[in-house]
């Protein structure tokens, strides 16, 4: 039923697929998530929205050497699928089952036990500082939603990152979605940017 998804046990497997095959894989991932999460419960919309993004991240970077920090963590189901946990999805959010968030004890591909929002950039900076002190060369990537970006900790981390000059990559998943409607100056700025791009 899942021609390509069933063959993915490691992100390296993605790099063997053509662009046409990756398009089919994205379709299979969405179908799988709808079928699975409808039985177990969980965060469906946030994961349906990051399918192509997650595939792209795993093709461009080299997990687990490169470190992904998901913010918020409930958008990491696709990441879990692409890192060999498909067979465990029937236990998602069940007692002793697969967590609804990244968990270090589950996989070498999970680097931070993300509970909720606005913490990823701070965590990424800490990992980047440790990397630089040890003379290592991997990338640290924070994937943060537009809702999580409005949290104070995220602003403080961006401010410190600009001062410290450590190499951290920040991917803004600007999807106009949150638990409730986004408010505040950052939301207004992102909406304005989005609308200006629509008219260019």
Short mmCIF file of N, CA, C and O in Angstrom, two decimals, residues 27 76 96 120 122 137:
data_model
loop_
_atom_site.label_atom_id
_atom_site.label_comp_id
_atom_site.label_asym_id
_atom_site.label_seq_id
_atom_site.Cartn_x
_atom_site.Cartn_y
_atom_site.Cartn_z
N UNK A 27 2.70 12.07 -0.60
CA UNK A 27 1.30 11.65 -0.64
C UNK A 27 1.08 10.46 0.30
O UNK A 27 0.10 10.42 1.05
N UNK A 76 6.62 16.93 14.76
CA UNK A 76 7.73 16.03 14.42
C UNK A 76 7.30 14.62 14.02
O UNK A 76 8.15 13.74 13.90
N UNK A 96 3.56 3.77 27.38
CA UNK A 96 4.80 3.11 26.98
C UNK A 96 4.98 3.05 25.46
O UNK A 96 5.79 2.29 24.95
N UNK A 120 13.29 26.17 21.09
CA UNK A 120 14.22 25.52 20.17
C UNK A 120 15.46 26.34 19.86
O UNK A 120 16.55 25.78 19.71
N UNK A 122 17.00 28.62 21.74
CA UNK A 122 17.89 28.57 22.90
C UNK A 122 18.62 27.24 22.97
O UNK A 122 19.84 27.19 23.20
N UNK A 137 31.92 19.97 13.48
CA UNK A 137 31.55 20.71 12.28
C UNK A 137 30.09 20.54 11.83
O UNK A 137 29.73 21.00 10.77
#
